[in-house]
mmCIF file of C-alpha atoms in Angstrom:
data_model
loop_
_atom_site.group_PDB
_atom_site.id
_atom_site.type_symbol
_atom_site.label_atom_id
_atom_site.label_comp_id
_atom_site.label_asym_id
_atom_site.label_seq_id
_atom_site.Cartn_x
_atom_site.Cartn_y
_atom_site.Cartn_z
ATOM 1 C CA MET A 1467 -18.833 -7.478 27.889
ATOM 2 C CA GLY A 1468 -16.599 -9.352 25.496
ATOM 3 C CA LEU A 1469 -13.837 -8.052 23.416
ATOM 4 C CA LYS A 1470 -15.035 -6.805 19.828
ATOM 5 C CA LEU A 1471 -13.897 -9.191 17.048
ATOM 6 C CA ARG A 1472 -12.047 -7.608 14.229
ATOM 7 C CA LYS A 1473 -13.428 -8.464 11.098
ATOM 8 C CA ILE A 1474 -11.682 -8.239 7.748
ATOM 9 C CA VAL A 1475 -13.072 -8.515 4.221
ATOM 10 C CA ILE A 1476 -10.749 -9.049 1.466
ATOM 11 C CA ILE A 1477 -12.124 -8.681 -1.938
ATOM 12 C CA GLY A 1478 -9.965 -10.759 -4.363
ATOM 13 C CA ALA A 1479 -8.573 -14.143 -3.532
ATOM 14 C CA GLY A 1480 -5.554 -14.236 -5.998
ATOM 15 C CA HIS A 1481 -1.845 -14.037 -4.895
ATOM 16 C CA VAL A 1482 -1.886 -10.690 -3.175
ATOM 17 C CA GLY A 1483 -5.234 -11.240 -1.379
ATOM 18 C CA THR A 1484 -4.265 -14.657 -0.028
ATOM 19 C CA MET A 1485 -1.110 -13.333 1.221
ATOM 20 C CA CYS A 1486 -2.378 -10.236 2.732
ATOM 21 C CA GLY A 1487 -4.808 -12.469 4.872
ATOM 22 C CA LEU A 1488 -1.883 -14.957 5.926
ATOM 23 C CA SER A 1489 0.111 -11.865 6.972
ATOM 24 C CA LEU A 1490 -2.872 -10.791 9.047
ATOM 25 C CA MET A 1491 -3.287 -13.877 10.509
ATOM 26 C CA TYR A 1492 0.149 -14.595 11.318
ATOM 27 C CA ARG A 1493 0.448 -11.337 12.992
ATOM 28 C CA GLY A 1494 -2.765 -11.925 15.190
ATOM 29 C CA GLU A 1495 -4.619 -8.858 13.309
ATOM 30 C CA VAL A 1496 -7.971 -10.644 12.526
ATOM 31 C CA ASP A 1497 -10.439 -12.714 14.067
ATOM 32 C CA GLU A 1498 -12.828 -13.175 11.104
ATOM 33 C CA LEU A 1499 -11.413 -12.952 7.649
ATOM 34 C CA VAL A 1500 -13.875 -13.157 4.810
ATOM 35 C CA TYR A 1501 -12.846 -13.644 1.150
ATOM 36 C CA ILE A 1502 -15.173 -12.516 -1.862
ATOM 37 C CA ASP A 1503 -14.034 -13.466 -5.417
ATOM 38 C CA ILE A 1504 -15.944 -13.661 -8.730
ATOM 39 C CA ASP A 1505 -14.516 -16.935 -8.959
ATOM 40 C CA ARG A 1506 -16.219 -18.575 -5.805
ATOM 41 C CA GLU A 1507 -14.602 -21.803 -6.078
ATOM 42 C CA LYS A 1508 -11.077 -20.340 -5.942
ATOM 43 C CA ALA A 1509 -12.176 -18.201 -2.920
ATOM 44 C CA TYR A 1510 -13.541 -21.258 -0.985
ATOM 45 C CA SER A 1511 -10.398 -22.938 -1.861
ATOM 46 C CA GLN A 1512 -7.738 -20.348 -0.595
ATOM 47 C CA ALA A 1513 -10.175 -19.774 2.596
ATOM 48 C CA LEU A 1514 -10.406 -23.448 3.531
ATOM 49 C CA ASP A 1515 -6.201 -23.738 2.820
ATOM 50 C CA LEU A 1516 -5.796 -20.809 5.292
ATOM 51 C CA ASP A 1517 -8.469 -22.339 7.429
ATOM 52 C CA ASP A 1518 -6.129 -25.396 7.722
ATOM 53 C CA ALA A 1519 -3.400 -23.465 9.229
ATOM 54 C CA VAL A 1520 -5.541 -22.061 12.187
ATOM 55 C CA SER A 1521 -5.419 -25.319 13.673
ATOM 56 C CA LEU A 1522 -1.606 -24.607 14.713
ATOM 57 C CA PHE A 1523 -2.273 -21.135 15.603
ATOM 58 C CA PRO A 1524 -2.083 -19.721 18.956
ATOM 59 C CA HIS A 1525 -5.376 -18.112 18.701
ATOM 60 C CA GLN A 1526 -8.551 -18.862 16.994
ATOM 61 C CA ILE A 1527 -9.529 -17.147 13.481
ATOM 62 C CA THR A 1528 -12.820 -17.965 11.430
ATOM 63 C CA VAL A 1529 -11.703 -17.937 7.871
ATOM 64 C CA ARG A 1530 -14.519 -18.284 5.211
ATOM 65 C CA THR A 1531 -16.099 -17.086 1.988
ATOM 66 C CA GLY A 1532 -18.959 -14.471 1.957
ATOM 67 C CA ASP A 1533 -20.473 -12.098 -0.193
ATOM 68 C CA TYR A 1534 -20.669 -8.169 -0.398
ATOM 69 C CA GLY A 1535 -23.122 -7.944 2.546
ATOM 70 C CA ASP A 1536 -20.346 -8.649 4.698
ATOM 71 C CA VAL A 1537 -18.710 -5.271 4.347
ATOM 72 C CA GLU A 1538 -21.528 -3.689 6.219
ATOM 73 C CA ASP A 1539 -19.939 -4.836 9.578
ATOM 74 C CA ALA A 1540 -16.311 -5.224 8.374
ATOM 75 C CA ASP A 1541 -13.922 -3.158 10.182
ATOM 76 C CA VAL A 1542 -11.601 -3.316 7.272
ATOM 77 C CA ILE A 1543 -12.045 -4.030 3.792
ATOM 78 C CA VAL A 1544 -9.185 -4.823 1.557
ATOM 79 C CA MET A 1545 -9.664 -4.280 -2.354
ATOM 80 C CA ALA A 1546 -7.391 -6.606 -3.816
ATOM 81 C CA ALA A 1547 -9.387 -7.490 -7.031
ATOM 82 C CA GLY A 1548 -7.625 -7.319 -10.407
ATOM 83 C CA VAL A 1549 -5.637 -8.924 -13.085
ATOM 84 C CA SER A 1550 -1.726 -10.039 -12.405
ATOM 85 C CA ARG A 1551 0.695 -7.369 -14.004
ATOM 86 C CA LEU A 1552 2.404 -9.266 -16.965
ATOM 87 C CA PRO A 1553 6.314 -9.152 -17.382
ATOM 88 C CA GLY A 1554 6.836 -5.626 -19.207
ATOM 89 C CA GLN A 1555 3.885 -4.204 -17.958
ATOM 90 C CA THR A 1556 3.555 -0.900 -15.986
ATOM 91 C CA ARG A 1557 1.070 -0.642 -13.281
ATOM 92 C CA LEU A 1558 -0.428 2.147 -15.492
ATOM 93 C CA ASP A 1559 -0.919 -0.551 -18.590
ATOM 94 C CA MET A 1560 -3.423 -2.274 -16.223
ATOM 95 C CA LEU A 1561 -5.707 0.726 -16.060
ATOM 96 C CA ASP A 1562 -8.582 -0.258 -18.260
ATOM 97 C CA ASP A 1563 -8.602 -3.965 -17.030
ATOM 98 C CA SER A 1564 -8.576 -2.493 -13.313
ATOM 99 C CA ILE A 1565 -11.292 0.208 -13.821
ATOM 100 C CA ARG A 1566 -13.436 -2.603 -15.523
ATOM 101 C CA ILE A 1567 -12.884 -4.676 -12.649
ATOM 102 C CA MET A 1568 -13.589 -2.108 -9.959
ATOM 103 C CA LYS A 1569 -16.882 -0.979 -11.703
ATOM 104 C CA GLU A 1570 -18.192 -4.407 -11.404
ATOM 105 C CA VAL A 1571 -17.243 -4.645 -7.697
ATOM 106 C CA ALA A 1572 -18.532 -1.136 -6.892
ATOM 107 C CA SER A 1573 -21.767 -2.023 -8.349
ATOM 108 C CA HIS A 1574 -22.265 -4.474 -5.839
ATOM 109 C CA MET A 1575 -20.993 -2.239 -2.940
ATOM 110 C CA GLN A 1576 -23.289 0.962 -4.013
ATOM 111 C CA GLY A 1577 -25.986 1.672 -1.622
ATOM 112 C CA LEU A 1578 -24.576 -0.659 1.370
ATOM 113 C CA HIS A 1579 -23.706 0.622 4.467
ATOM 114 C CA ILE A 1580 -19.866 0.934 4.950
ATOM 115 C CA PRO A 1581 -18.621 2.078 8.219
ATOM 116 C CA GLY A 1582 -15.151 0.254 8.033
ATOM 117 C CA ILE A 1583 -12.079 1.454 6.260
ATOM 118 C CA LEU A 1584 -11.230 0.426 2.897
ATOM 119 C CA ILE A 1585 -7.563 -0.161 1.686
ATOM 120 C CA SER A 1586 -6.860 -0.481 -1.826
ATOM 121 C CA ILE A 1587 -4.045 -2.752 -3.046
ATOM 122 C CA SER A 1588 -5.429 -2.940 -6.869
ATOM 123 C CA ASN A 1589 -3.286 -1.480 -9.489
ATOM 124 C CA PRO A 1590 -2.377 1.389 -10.542
ATOM 125 C CA ALA A 1591 -3.094 2.014 -7.036
ATOM 126 C CA ASP A 1592 -3.590 5.806 -6.743
ATOM 127 C CA ILE A 1593 -6.055 5.790 -9.566
ATOM 128 C CA VAL A 1594 -8.068 2.733 -8.343
ATOM 129 C CA ALA A 1595 -8.168 4.338 -4.585
ATOM 130 C CA ASP A 1596 -9.561 7.636 -6.212
ATOM 131 C CA TYR A 1597 -12.280 5.842 -8.392
ATOM 132 C CA LEU A 1598 -13.605 3.677 -5.405
ATOM 133 C CA ARG A 1599 -13.690 6.845 -3.006
ATOM 134 C CA LYS A 1600 -16.008 8.618 -5.724
ATOM 135 C CA GLN A 1601 -18.057 5.612 -6.636
ATOM 136 C CA LEU A 1602 -18.845 4.527 -2.862
ATOM 137 C CA ASP A 1603 -18.890 8.129 -1.791
ATOM 138 C CA LEU A 1604 -16.593 7.355 1.117
ATOM 139 C CA PRO A 1605 -14.916 9.937 3.525
ATOM 140 C CA LYS A 1606 -11.131 10.716 2.378
ATOM 141 C CA ASN A 1607 -9.713 9.115 5.766
ATOM 142 C CA ARG A 1608 -11.568 5.939 5.366
ATOM 143 C CA CYS A 1609 -10.651 5.120 1.755
ATOM 144 C CA PHE A 1610 -6.969 5.022 0.717
ATOM 145 C CA SER A 1611 -4.334 2.958 -0.922
ATOM 146 C CA THR A 1612 -1.321 1.276 0.347
ATOM 147 C CA GLY A 1613 0.489 3.547 -2.097
ATOM 148 C CA THR A 1614 4.250 3.874 -1.618
ATOM 149 C CA SER A 1615 4.154 1.858 1.560
ATOM 150 C CA LEU A 1616 5.912 -1.177 -0.460
ATOM 151 C CA ASP A 1617 8.235 0.762 -2.245
ATOM 152 C CA SER A 1618 9.365 2.351 0.917
ATOM 153 C CA CYS A 1619 10.205 -1.168 2.039
ATOM 154 C CA ARG A 1620 12.113 -1.780 -0.937
ATOM 155 C CA LEU A 1621 14.094 1.477 -0.640
ATOM 156 C CA ARG A 1622 15.197 0.649 3.125
ATOM 157 C CA ARG A 1623 16.294 -2.675 1.825
ATOM 158 C CA ILE A 1624 18.316 -1.461 -0.912
ATOM 159 C CA LEU A 1625 19.882 1.549 1.324
ATOM 160 C CA SER A 1626 20.578 -1.154 3.696
ATOM 161 C CA GLN A 1627 22.357 -3.506 1.277
ATOM 162 C CA LYS A 1628 24.554 -0.449 -0.156
ATOM 163 C CA MET A 1629 25.300 0.974 3.267
ATOM 164 C CA HIS A 1630 25.652 -2.395 4.986
ATOM 165 C CA LEU A 1631 23.469 -0.817 7.680
ATOM 166 C CA ASP A 1632 20.583 -2.746 9.593
ATOM 167 C CA ARG A 1633 17.227 -1.488 7.571
ATOM 168 C CA SER A 1634 15.692 -0.918 10.991
ATOM 169 C CA SER A 1635 18.060 2.225 11.682
ATOM 170 C CA ILE A 1636 16.704 3.706 8.418
ATOM 171 C CA GLN A 1637 13.949 6.170 8.271
ATOM 172 C CA ALA A 1638 13.206 6.507 4.705
ATOM 173 C CA PHE A 1639 10.084 6.855 2.259
ATOM 174 C CA VAL A 1640 8.990 7.144 -1.366
ATOM 175 C CA MET A 1641 6.440 9.547 -2.407
ATOM 176 C CA GLY A 1642 4.180 9.806 -5.529
ATOM 177 C CA GLU A 1643 2.869 7.625 -7.780
ATOM 178 C CA HIS A 1644 3.184 3.808 -6.727
ATOM 179 C CA GLY A 1645 4.773 3.364 -10.223
ATOM 180 C CA ASP A 1646 7.428 4.773 -12.304
ATOM 181 C CA SER A 1647 7.126 8.186 -11.940
ATOM 182 C CA GLN A 1648 7.598 7.845 -7.919
ATOM 183 C CA MET A 1649 10.445 9.809 -6.110
ATOM 184 C CA ILE A 1650 12.630 9.789 -3.119
ATOM 185 C CA PRO A 1651 13.085 12.690 -0.655
ATOM 186 C CA PHE A 1652 16.873 12.125 -0.175
ATOM 187 C CA SER A 1653 16.821 15.168 2.007
ATOM 188 C CA ALA A 1654 14.444 13.317 4.367
ATOM 189 C CA VAL A 1655 16.309 10.094 4.423
ATOM 190 C CA HIS A 1656 17.885 9.491 7.971
ATOM 191 C CA ILE A 1657 19.931 6.846 9.721
ATOM 192 C CA SER A 1658 19.528 6.796 13.407
ATOM 193 C CA GLY A 1659 18.624 10.355 13.169
ATOM 194 C CA LYS A 1660 21.419 11.685 11.077
ATOM 195 C CA PRO A 1661 20.784 12.723 7.595
ATOM 196 C CA LEU A 1662 21.653 10.372 4.557
ATOM 197 C CA LEU A 1663 23.314 13.286 2.854
ATOM 198 C CA GLN A 1664 25.358 14.141 6.105
ATOM 199 C CA TRP A 1665 26.607 10.449 6.179
ATOM 200 C CA MET A 1666 27.981 10.817 2.563
ATOM 201 C CA LYS A 1667 29.723 14.020 3.532
ATOM 202 C CA ASP A 1668 31.111 12.759 6.490
ATOM 203 C CA ASP A 1669 32.566 9.691 5.316
ATOM 204 C CA THR A 1670 33.223 9.829 1.575
ATOM 205 C CA VAL A 1671 35.264 6.932 1.289
ATOM 206 C CA ARG A 1672 32.385 4.348 2.795
ATOM 207 C CA TYR A 1673 29.449 6.596 1.654
ATOM 208 C CA GLY A 1674 30.412 9.244 -0.652
ATOM 209 C CA LYS A 1675 29.933 7.156 -3.888
ATOM 210 C CA LEU A 1676 26.408 6.199 -3.379
ATOM 211 C CA ASP A 1677 24.597 6.546 -6.739
ATOM 212 C CA LEU A 1678 21.227 8.341 -5.618
ATOM 213 C CA VAL A 1679 20.056 8.220 -8.971
ATOM 214 C CA GLN A 1680 20.643 4.837 -9.253
ATOM 215 C CA ILE A 1681 19.000 3.812 -5.883
ATOM 216 C CA GLU A 1682 15.716 5.942 -7.034
ATOM 217 C CA GLU A 1683 15.665 3.774 -10.503
ATOM 218 C CA GLU A 1684 16.304 0.556 -8.499
ATOM 219 C CA THR A 1685 13.654 1.304 -5.947
ATOM 220 C CA ALA A 1686 11.189 2.038 -8.576
ATOM 221 C CA ASN A 1687 12.191 -1.116 -10.698
ATOM 222 C CA ALA A 1688 12.117 -3.612 -7.737
ATOM 223 C CA GLY A 1689 8.352 -4.549 -8.603
ATOM 224 C CA HIS A 1690 9.636 -5.153 -12.282
ATOM 225 C CA GLU A 1691 12.233 -7.390 -11.289
ATOM 226 C CA VAL A 1692 10.065 -9.377 -8.924
ATOM 227 C CA ILE A 1693 7.483 -9.878 -11.741
ATOM 228 C CA GLU A 1694 10.211 -11.068 -14.283
ATOM 229 C CA GLY A 1695 11.354 -13.582 -11.819
ATOM 230 C CA LYS A 1696 8.120 -15.271 -10.380
ATOM 231 C CA GLY A 1697 5.027 -13.624 -12.061
ATOM 232 C CA SER A 1698 3.835 -11.914 -9.213
ATOM 233 C CA THR A 1699 4.492 -9.845 -5.904
ATOM 234 C CA GLU A 1700 2.875 -10.806 -2.619
ATOM 235 C CA PHE A 1701 4.955 -11.237 0.411
ATOM 236 C CA GLY A 1702 6.226 -7.592 0.510
ATOM 237 C CA ILE A 1703 2.763 -5.949 -0.001
ATOM 238 C CA GLY A 1704 1.027 -8.693 2.743
ATOM 239 C CA ILE A 1705 3.283 -7.390 5.418
ATOM 240 C CA ALA A 1706 2.755 -3.638 4.242
ATOM 241 C CA LEU A 1707 -0.816 -4.293 4.199
ATOM 242 C CA SER A 1708 -0.743 -5.908 7.785
ATOM 243 C CA GLU A 1709 1.303 -2.980 9.268
ATOM 244 C CA ILE A 1710 -1.435 -0.426 8.219
ATOM 245 C CA VAL A 1711 -4.169 -2.671 9.740
ATOM 246 C CA ARG A 1712 -2.116 -3.052 12.652
ATOM 247 C CA SER A 1713 -1.787 0.847 13.439
ATOM 248 C CA ILE A 1714 -5.592 1.033 12.708
ATOM 249 C CA PHE A 1715 -6.775 -1.604 15.024
ATOM 250 C CA HIS A 1716 -4.073 -0.494 17.698
ATOM 251 C CA ASP A 1717 -4.616 3.229 17.301
ATOM 252 C CA SER A 1718 -0.983 3.484 17.093
ATOM 253 C CA LYS A 1719 -0.438 6.835 15.350
ATOM 254 C CA LYS A 1720 2.399 5.218 13.114
ATOM 255 C CA VAL A 1721 3.517 7.160 10.307
ATOM 256 C CA LEU A 1722 3.601 5.325 7.167
ATOM 257 C CA PRO A 1723 3.485 6.196 3.533
ATOM 258 C CA VAL A 1724 -0.046 5.599 1.858
ATOM 259 C CA SER A 1725 -2.054 6.973 -0.763
ATOM 260 C CA PRO A 1726 -4.720 9.368 0.368
ATOM 261 C CA LEU A 1727 -6.835 12.196 -0.971
ATOM 262 C CA LEU A 1728 -4.664 15.477 -0.988
ATOM 263 C CA GLU A 1729 -6.445 18.465 -0.694
ATOM 264 C CA GLY A 1730 -3.795 21.095 -0.932
ATOM 265 C CA GLU A 1731 -1.174 19.275 0.913
ATOM 266 C CA TYR A 1732 2.245 19.533 -1.319
ATOM 267 C CA GLY A 1733 0.270 22.124 -3.269
ATOM 268 C CA GLN A 1734 -1.754 19.120 -4.879
ATOM 269 C CA TYR A 1735 -5.619 18.743 -5.041
ATOM 270 C CA GLY A 1736 -8.291 16.444 -5.855
ATOM 271 C CA ILE A 1737 -5.734 13.374 -6.316
ATOM 272 C CA HIS A 1738 -4.309 10.397 -4.434
ATOM 273 C CA ALA A 1739 -0.634 10.294 -4.086
ATOM 274 C CA GLY A 1740 1.993 8.563 -1.898
ATOM 275 C CA VAL A 1741 2.677 10.816 1.081
ATOM 276 C CA PRO A 1742 3.775 10.042 4.808
ATOM 277 C CA CYS A 1743 0.189 10.029 6.919
ATOM 278 C CA ILE A 1744 -0.426 9.368 10.469
ATOM 279 C CA ILE A 1745 -2.302 6.185 10.861
ATOM 280 C CA GLY A 1746 -4.891 5.520 13.242
ATOM 281 C CA LYS A 1747 -8.434 4.053 14.539
ATOM 282 C CA ASP A 1748 -10.303 6.195 12.042
ATOM 283 C CA GLY A 1749 -7.807 5.425 9.220
ATOM 284 C CA ILE A 1750 -6.004 8.556 7.999
ATOM 285 C CA GLU A 1751 -5.751 11.072 10.482
ATOM 286 C CA GLN A 1752 -3.254 13.417 9.138
ATOM 287 C CA VAL A 1753 -1.202 13.916 6.236
ATOM 288 C CA ILE A 1754 2.537 14.877 7.367
ATOM 289 C CA GLU A 1755 4.148 17.625 5.031
ATOM 290 C CA ILE A 1756 7.722 17.374 5.375
ATOM 291 C CA SER A 1757 10.216 19.832 3.549
ATOM 292 C CA LEU A 1758 11.367 19.260 0.097
ATOM 293 C CA THR A 1759 14.214 20.799 -1.863
ATOM 294 C CA ASP A 1760 13.147 22.635 -5.231
ATOM 295 C CA LYS A 1761 14.138 19.546 -7.169
ATOM 296 C CA GLU A 1762 12.227 17.050 -4.881
ATOM 297 C CA LYS A 1763 9.114 19.378 -5.211
ATOM 298 C CA GLU A 1764 9.570 19.335 -9.189
ATOM 299 C CA LYS A 1765 9.812 15.296 -8.866
ATOM 300 C CA PHE A 1766 6.769 15.049 -7.100
ATOM 301 C CA GLU A 1767 4.563 17.913 -8.886
ATOM 302 C CA ASN A 1768 5.597 15.457 -12.005
ATOM 303 C CA SER A 1769 4.489 12.137 -10.490
ATOM 304 C CA CYS A 1770 1.234 13.785 -8.943
ATOM 305 C CA GLY A 1771 0.745 15.094 -12.932
ATOM 306 C CA VAL A 1772 1.143 11.626 -14.153
ATOM 307 C CA ILE A 1773 -1.469 10.098 -11.589
ATOM 308 C CA ARG A 1774 -3.725 13.369 -12.480
ATOM 309 C CA GLU A 1775 -3.690 12.519 -16.357
ATOM 310 C CA TYR A 1776 -4.369 8.932 -16.243
ATOM 311 C CA ILE A 1777 -7.525 9.634 -13.666
ATOM 312 C CA SER A 1778 -8.564 12.058 -16.353
ATOM 313 C CA HIS A 1779 -8.806 9.123 -18.760
ATOM 314 C CA ILE A 1780 -11.419 7.192 -16.921
ATOM 315 C CA SER A 1781 -14.858 7.613 -18.275
#
């Protein structure tokens, strides 16, 4: 019996969807990559361009365009459809356009058998994931957003630069909305097992002046900075998505910050928000609840309140 080929369908052939596909290809995490886009000519051209690269890969990959029927035997579906965020826009400013697009996409997928795991990247990420899960009637473990996974990469970069330490030694993540109301549980940030707050206390000369408020603001604004400079973000989210997919295909049980449906965890019900989760072959296998300080709980609750408010605006 041959090995099962891993099929991934990416809906949306723009900057983000294409970079996600390329990241998956480079990391050897896909055997068949299928693009679906309302602009079929663009999807075809993107797939053809990616397919040219396969000639120099050490492994064979099929890259092609398809239709919504392809989701019925896909292992993973990546939702990357949407409009680009403009300079000065927040992710929540994109809500109306994103839901209009999601309604169109969902209309093609409703009634189809969807056995795979749907990972949404489209912004506003938490709200779109909630909408798709409801419209497609998918179980919570198989429909979620990348959430704060990219924000967490940005946080580690910023901490690494400010502390002059290798970012691979930093264990840190962002929680809440993938947006301006996100928060950082600094009490849970560790560098090689030692709490960040202890580093600041033990070495006041080198680390005591770290401005945690500024770090939180820089992390939240990192996406805006990229948008202002080049018009889109693509590389970071491509790798973040491929890391999630890798944990699924290898059943790695890796703990990653994504945006699942919360049903009582952290005292939140009925919304998607960024929290650390165990990711394995069935998607989200467990939401990890960490201890938060009272101030951190307040910030997380505020962020969830923002998500909840915007979900209520969807008709």
